Coordinates of C-alpha atoms in Angstrom, one line a residue:
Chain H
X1157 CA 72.2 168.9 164.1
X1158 CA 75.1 167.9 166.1
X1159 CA 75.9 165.1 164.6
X1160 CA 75.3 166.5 160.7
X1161 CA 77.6 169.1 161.9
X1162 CA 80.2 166.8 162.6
X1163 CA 80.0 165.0 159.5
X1164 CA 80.5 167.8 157.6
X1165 CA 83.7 169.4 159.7
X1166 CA 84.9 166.0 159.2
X1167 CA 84.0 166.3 155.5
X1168 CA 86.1 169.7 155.6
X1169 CA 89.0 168.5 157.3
X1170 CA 89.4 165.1 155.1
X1171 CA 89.5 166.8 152.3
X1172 CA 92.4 169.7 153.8
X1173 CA 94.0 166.5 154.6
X1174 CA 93.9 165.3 151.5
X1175 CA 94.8 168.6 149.5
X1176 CA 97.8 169.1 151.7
X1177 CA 99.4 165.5 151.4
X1178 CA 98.9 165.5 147.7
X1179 CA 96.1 163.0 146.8
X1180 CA 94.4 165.5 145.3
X1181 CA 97.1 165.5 142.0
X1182 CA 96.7 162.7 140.0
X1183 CA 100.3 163.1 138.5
X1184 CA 101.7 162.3 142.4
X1185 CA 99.1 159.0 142.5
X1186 CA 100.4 157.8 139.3
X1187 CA 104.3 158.9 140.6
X1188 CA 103.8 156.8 143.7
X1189 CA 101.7 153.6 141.8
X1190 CA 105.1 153.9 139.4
X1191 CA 107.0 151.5 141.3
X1192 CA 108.6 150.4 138.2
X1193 CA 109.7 153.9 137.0
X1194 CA 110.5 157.1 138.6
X1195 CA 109.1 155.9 141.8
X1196 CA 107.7 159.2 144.0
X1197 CA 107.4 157.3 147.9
X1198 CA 106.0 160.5 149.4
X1199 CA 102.5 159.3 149.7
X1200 CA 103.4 156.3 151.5
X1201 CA 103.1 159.0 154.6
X1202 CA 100.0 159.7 153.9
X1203 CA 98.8 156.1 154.7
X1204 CA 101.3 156.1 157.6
X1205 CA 100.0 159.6 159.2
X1206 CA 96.3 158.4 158.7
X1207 CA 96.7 154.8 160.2
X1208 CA 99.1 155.9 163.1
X1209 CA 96.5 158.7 164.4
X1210 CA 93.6 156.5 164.0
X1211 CA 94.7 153.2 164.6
X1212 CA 95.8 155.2 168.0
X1213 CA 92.3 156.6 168.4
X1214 CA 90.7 153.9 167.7
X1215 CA 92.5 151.4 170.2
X1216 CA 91.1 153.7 172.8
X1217 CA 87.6 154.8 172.3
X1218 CA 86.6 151.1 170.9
X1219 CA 85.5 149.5 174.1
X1220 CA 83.0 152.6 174.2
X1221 CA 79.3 151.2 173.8
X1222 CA 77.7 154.4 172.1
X1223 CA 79.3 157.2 170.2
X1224 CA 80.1 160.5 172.1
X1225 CA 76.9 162.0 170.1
X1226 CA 74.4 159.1 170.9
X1227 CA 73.2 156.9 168.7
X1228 CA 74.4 154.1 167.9
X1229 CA 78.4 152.1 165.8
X1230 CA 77.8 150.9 162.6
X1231 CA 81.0 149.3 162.2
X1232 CA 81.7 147.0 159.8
X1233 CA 80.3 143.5 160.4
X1234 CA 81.9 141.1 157.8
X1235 CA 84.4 139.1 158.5
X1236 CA 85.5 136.4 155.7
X1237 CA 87.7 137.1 152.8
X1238 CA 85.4 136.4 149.9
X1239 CA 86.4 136.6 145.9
X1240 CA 83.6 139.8 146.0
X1241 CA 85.9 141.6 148.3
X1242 CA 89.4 140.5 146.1
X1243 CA 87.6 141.1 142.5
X1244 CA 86.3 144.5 143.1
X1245 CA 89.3 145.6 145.1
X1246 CA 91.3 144.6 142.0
X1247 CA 89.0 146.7 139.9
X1248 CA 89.2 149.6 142.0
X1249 CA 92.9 149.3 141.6
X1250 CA 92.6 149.3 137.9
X1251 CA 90.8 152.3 137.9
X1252 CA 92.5 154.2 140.4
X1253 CA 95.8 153.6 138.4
X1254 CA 94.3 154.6 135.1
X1255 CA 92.3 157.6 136.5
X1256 CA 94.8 158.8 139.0
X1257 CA 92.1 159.8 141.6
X1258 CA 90.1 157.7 143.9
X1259 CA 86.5 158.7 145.3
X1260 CA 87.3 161.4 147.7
X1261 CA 90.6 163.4 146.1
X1262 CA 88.1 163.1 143.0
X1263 CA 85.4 165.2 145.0
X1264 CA 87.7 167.3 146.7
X1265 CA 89.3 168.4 143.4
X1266 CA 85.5 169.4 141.5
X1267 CA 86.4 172.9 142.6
X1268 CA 89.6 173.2 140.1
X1269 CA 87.0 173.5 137.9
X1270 CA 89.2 171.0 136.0
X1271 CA 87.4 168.8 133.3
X1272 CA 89.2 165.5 134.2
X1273 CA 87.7 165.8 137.5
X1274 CA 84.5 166.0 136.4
X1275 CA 84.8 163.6 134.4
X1276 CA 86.1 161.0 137.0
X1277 CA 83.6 161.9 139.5
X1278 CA 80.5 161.5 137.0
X1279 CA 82.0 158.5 135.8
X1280 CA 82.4 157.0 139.3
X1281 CA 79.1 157.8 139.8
X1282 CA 77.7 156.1 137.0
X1283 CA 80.1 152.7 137.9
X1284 CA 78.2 153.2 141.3
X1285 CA 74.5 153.1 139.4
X1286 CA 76.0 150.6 137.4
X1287 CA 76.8 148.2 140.1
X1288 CA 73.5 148.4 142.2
X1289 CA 71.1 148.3 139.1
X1290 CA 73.6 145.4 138.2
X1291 CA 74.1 143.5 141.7
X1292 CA 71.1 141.1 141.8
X1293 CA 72.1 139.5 139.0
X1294 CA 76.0 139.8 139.4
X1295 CA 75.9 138.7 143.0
X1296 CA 72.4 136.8 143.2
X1297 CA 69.5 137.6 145.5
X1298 CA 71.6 137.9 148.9
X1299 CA 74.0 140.4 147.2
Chain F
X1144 CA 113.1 165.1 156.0
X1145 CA 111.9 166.5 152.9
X1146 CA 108.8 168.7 152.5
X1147 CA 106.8 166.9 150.7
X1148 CA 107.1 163.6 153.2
X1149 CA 106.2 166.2 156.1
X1150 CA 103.3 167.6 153.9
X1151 CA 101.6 164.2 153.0
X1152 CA 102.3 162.8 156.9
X1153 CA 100.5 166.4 158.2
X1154 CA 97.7 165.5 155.4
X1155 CA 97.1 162.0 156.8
X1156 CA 97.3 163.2 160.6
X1157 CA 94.5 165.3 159.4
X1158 CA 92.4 162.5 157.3
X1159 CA 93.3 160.4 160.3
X1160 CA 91.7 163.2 162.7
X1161 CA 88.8 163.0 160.6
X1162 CA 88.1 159.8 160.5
X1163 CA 88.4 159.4 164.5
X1164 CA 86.4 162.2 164.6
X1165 CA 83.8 160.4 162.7
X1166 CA 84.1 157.0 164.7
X1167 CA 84.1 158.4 168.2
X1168 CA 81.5 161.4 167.7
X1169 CA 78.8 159.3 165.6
X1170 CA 80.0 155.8 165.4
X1171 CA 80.7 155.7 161.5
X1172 CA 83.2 154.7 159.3
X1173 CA 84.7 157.5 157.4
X1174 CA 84.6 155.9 154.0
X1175 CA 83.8 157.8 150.5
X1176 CA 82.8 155.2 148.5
X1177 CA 80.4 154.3 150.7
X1178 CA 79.2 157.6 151.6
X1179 CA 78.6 158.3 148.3
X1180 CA 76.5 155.7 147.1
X1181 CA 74.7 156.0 151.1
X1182 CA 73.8 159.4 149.0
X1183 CA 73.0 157.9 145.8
X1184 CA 71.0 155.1 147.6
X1185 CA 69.7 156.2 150.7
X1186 CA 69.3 154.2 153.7
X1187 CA 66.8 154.9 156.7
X1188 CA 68.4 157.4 158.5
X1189 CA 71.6 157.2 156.7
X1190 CA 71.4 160.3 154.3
X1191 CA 71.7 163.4 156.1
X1192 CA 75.1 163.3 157.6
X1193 CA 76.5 161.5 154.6
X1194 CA 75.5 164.4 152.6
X1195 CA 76.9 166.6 154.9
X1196 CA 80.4 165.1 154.7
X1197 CA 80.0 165.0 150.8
X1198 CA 79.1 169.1 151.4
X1199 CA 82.4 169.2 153.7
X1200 CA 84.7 167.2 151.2
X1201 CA 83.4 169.8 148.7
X1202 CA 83.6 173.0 150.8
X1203 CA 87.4 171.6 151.7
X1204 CA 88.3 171.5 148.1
X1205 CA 86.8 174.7 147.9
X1206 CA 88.9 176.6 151.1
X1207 CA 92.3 174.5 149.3
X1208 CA 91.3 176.6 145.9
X1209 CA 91.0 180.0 147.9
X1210 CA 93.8 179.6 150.1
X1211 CA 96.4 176.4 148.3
X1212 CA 95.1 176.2 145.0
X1213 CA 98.7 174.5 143.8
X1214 CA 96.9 171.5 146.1
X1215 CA 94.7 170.9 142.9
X1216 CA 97.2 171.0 140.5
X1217 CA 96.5 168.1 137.8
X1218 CA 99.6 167.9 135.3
X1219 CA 98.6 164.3 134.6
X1220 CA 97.2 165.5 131.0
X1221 CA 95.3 162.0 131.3
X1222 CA 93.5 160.9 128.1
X1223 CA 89.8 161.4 128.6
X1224 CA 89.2 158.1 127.8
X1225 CA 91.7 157.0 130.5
X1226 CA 90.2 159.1 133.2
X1227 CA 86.7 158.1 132.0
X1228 CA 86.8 154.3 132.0
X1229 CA 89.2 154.4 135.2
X1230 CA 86.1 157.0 137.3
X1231 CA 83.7 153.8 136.0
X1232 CA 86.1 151.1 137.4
X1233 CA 86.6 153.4 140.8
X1234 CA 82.4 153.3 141.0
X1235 CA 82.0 149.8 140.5
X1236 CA 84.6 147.8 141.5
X1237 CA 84.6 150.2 145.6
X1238 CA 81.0 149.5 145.7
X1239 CA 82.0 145.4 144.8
X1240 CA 84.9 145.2 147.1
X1241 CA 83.0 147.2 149.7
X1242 CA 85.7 150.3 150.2
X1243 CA 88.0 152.1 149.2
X1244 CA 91.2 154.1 150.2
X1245 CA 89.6 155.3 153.0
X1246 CA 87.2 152.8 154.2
X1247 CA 89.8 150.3 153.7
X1248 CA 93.6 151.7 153.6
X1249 CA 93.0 154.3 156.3
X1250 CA 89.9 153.4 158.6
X1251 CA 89.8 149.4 158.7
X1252 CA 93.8 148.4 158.4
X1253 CA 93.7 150.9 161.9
X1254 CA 91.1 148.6 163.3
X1255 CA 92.9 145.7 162.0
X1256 CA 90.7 144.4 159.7
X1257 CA 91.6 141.5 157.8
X1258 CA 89.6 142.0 154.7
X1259 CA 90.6 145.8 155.0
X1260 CA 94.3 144.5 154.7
X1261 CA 93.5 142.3 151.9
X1262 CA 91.8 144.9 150.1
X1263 CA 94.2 147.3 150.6
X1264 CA 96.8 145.2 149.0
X1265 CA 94.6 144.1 146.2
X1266 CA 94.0 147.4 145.2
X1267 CA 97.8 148.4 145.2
X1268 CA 98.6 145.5 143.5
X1269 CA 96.8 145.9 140.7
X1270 CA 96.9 149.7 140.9
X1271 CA 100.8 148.9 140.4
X1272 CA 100.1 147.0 137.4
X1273 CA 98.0 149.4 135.9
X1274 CA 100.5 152.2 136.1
X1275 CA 103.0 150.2 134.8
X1276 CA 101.5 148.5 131.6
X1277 CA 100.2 152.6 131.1
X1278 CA 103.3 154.2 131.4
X1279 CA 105.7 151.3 130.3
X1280 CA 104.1 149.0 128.0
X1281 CA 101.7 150.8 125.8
X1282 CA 103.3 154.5 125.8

């Protein structure tokens, strides 16, 4: 219970986090992915605050062997730079700029009641379907 | 500084906070893509606390509406078909390149990651690109 607790005060606080910086307004994404127009630089501190504080964090508690709660890192094991990780960055990208929102601003922003957000986050979710209904033959068997 | 630089660096303190919280309490990466489709496809063990961050992303967007609703302002007036097409590229092409914003830009550039930092670029790059043949080139 602990731990499910955690995740979802973490939940809570990522998306305060991203309300107050301003992800959560698509017009500000597409102000700050405008680097050829009228350029808006604020959420470059977004990225900054985020990494600083973590990367921080992080340097500390990674020698730990086990997580304060038990259990067990799942860190991220791969390594190599592979034309997977470069094409669907590059998609994501496309998106992101068209849509203006990115998966968790998208969520965050369902209670607006807006329609666009809606509509991006059901989208999203059928890209998701999409890919693993899609990924054996895309990627192969090992994909 | 201006109030909107201290506003977004207090918002990423806080997504940073999160995501530490995340990696030093339960030893997972704070990433939405992934904990999404963790949701859609569940993994052995792997559900439960992703749905309770999905419940915790939701119930912040929910205390921002009571209490800072101008937080979920939208004046993009995006064309449907924009935001549609765009929410289809976000699902597919995170769940191809492995991360997103988060997994990548916040939580693995802080560990260093070099496929993080690739990503991270990619993804502005061509989020750049977007935005500008949008806005520039076909408006």
């Amino acid at each position: 219970m602990a731990q499910n607790l955690t995740a979802l005060i973490s939940g809570l606080v990522f998306a305060l986090g991203l309300g107050v910086s301003g992800m959560t307004q698509p017009q500000k994404i597409v102000g700050f992915l405008d680097l050829f127009g009228d350029w808006q630089p604020a959420l470059i501190f977004v990225m900054l605050g985020a990494i600083s504080f973590h990367s921080l964090m992080y340097y500390f508690f990674k020698h730990r062997t086990s997580p304060l709660l038990g259990g067990d890192f799942r860190m991220p094991t791969l390594k190599n730079v592979t034309p997977r990780l470069v094409i669907g960055s590059a998609i994501f990208g496309v998106g992101w700029g068209m849509a203006g929102f990115c998966p968790g601003p998208g969520i965050t922003s369902l209670f607006s009641g807006q329609s666009a957000s809606f509509q991006f986050v059901g989208a999203m979710l059928v890209g998701m379907i999409i890919f693993k209904v899609t990924a054996p033959l895309v990627l192969g068997e090992d994909g | 500084m201006n109030t909107e630089f201290l506003l977004a660096m207090i918002g990423g303190v806080l997504i940073g906070f999160s995501a530490t919280k995340m990696f030093i309490l339960k030893g997972r990466v704070a990433g939405i893509s992934g904990i999404v489709s963790g949701i859609l496809f569940p993994q052995a063990n792997e559900w439960m606390w992703r749905v309770f961050f999905a419940l915790g992303l939701l119930g912040g967007g929910l205390v921002l509406r009571l209490f800072y609703p101008q937080a979920l302002e939208n004046n993009f007036d995006n064309p449907m078909v924009y935001t549609l097409v765009g929410g289809f590229l976000v699902g597919y092409g995170t769940l191809l390149g492995n991360g997103c914003t988060s997994g990548h830009g916040v939580c693995g550039i802080s560990r260093l990651s070099l496929r993080s930092i690739v990503a991270t670029a990619t993804f502005m790059l061509f989020g750049i690109l977007t935005v500008y043949i949008i806005q520039h080139v076909v408006s």
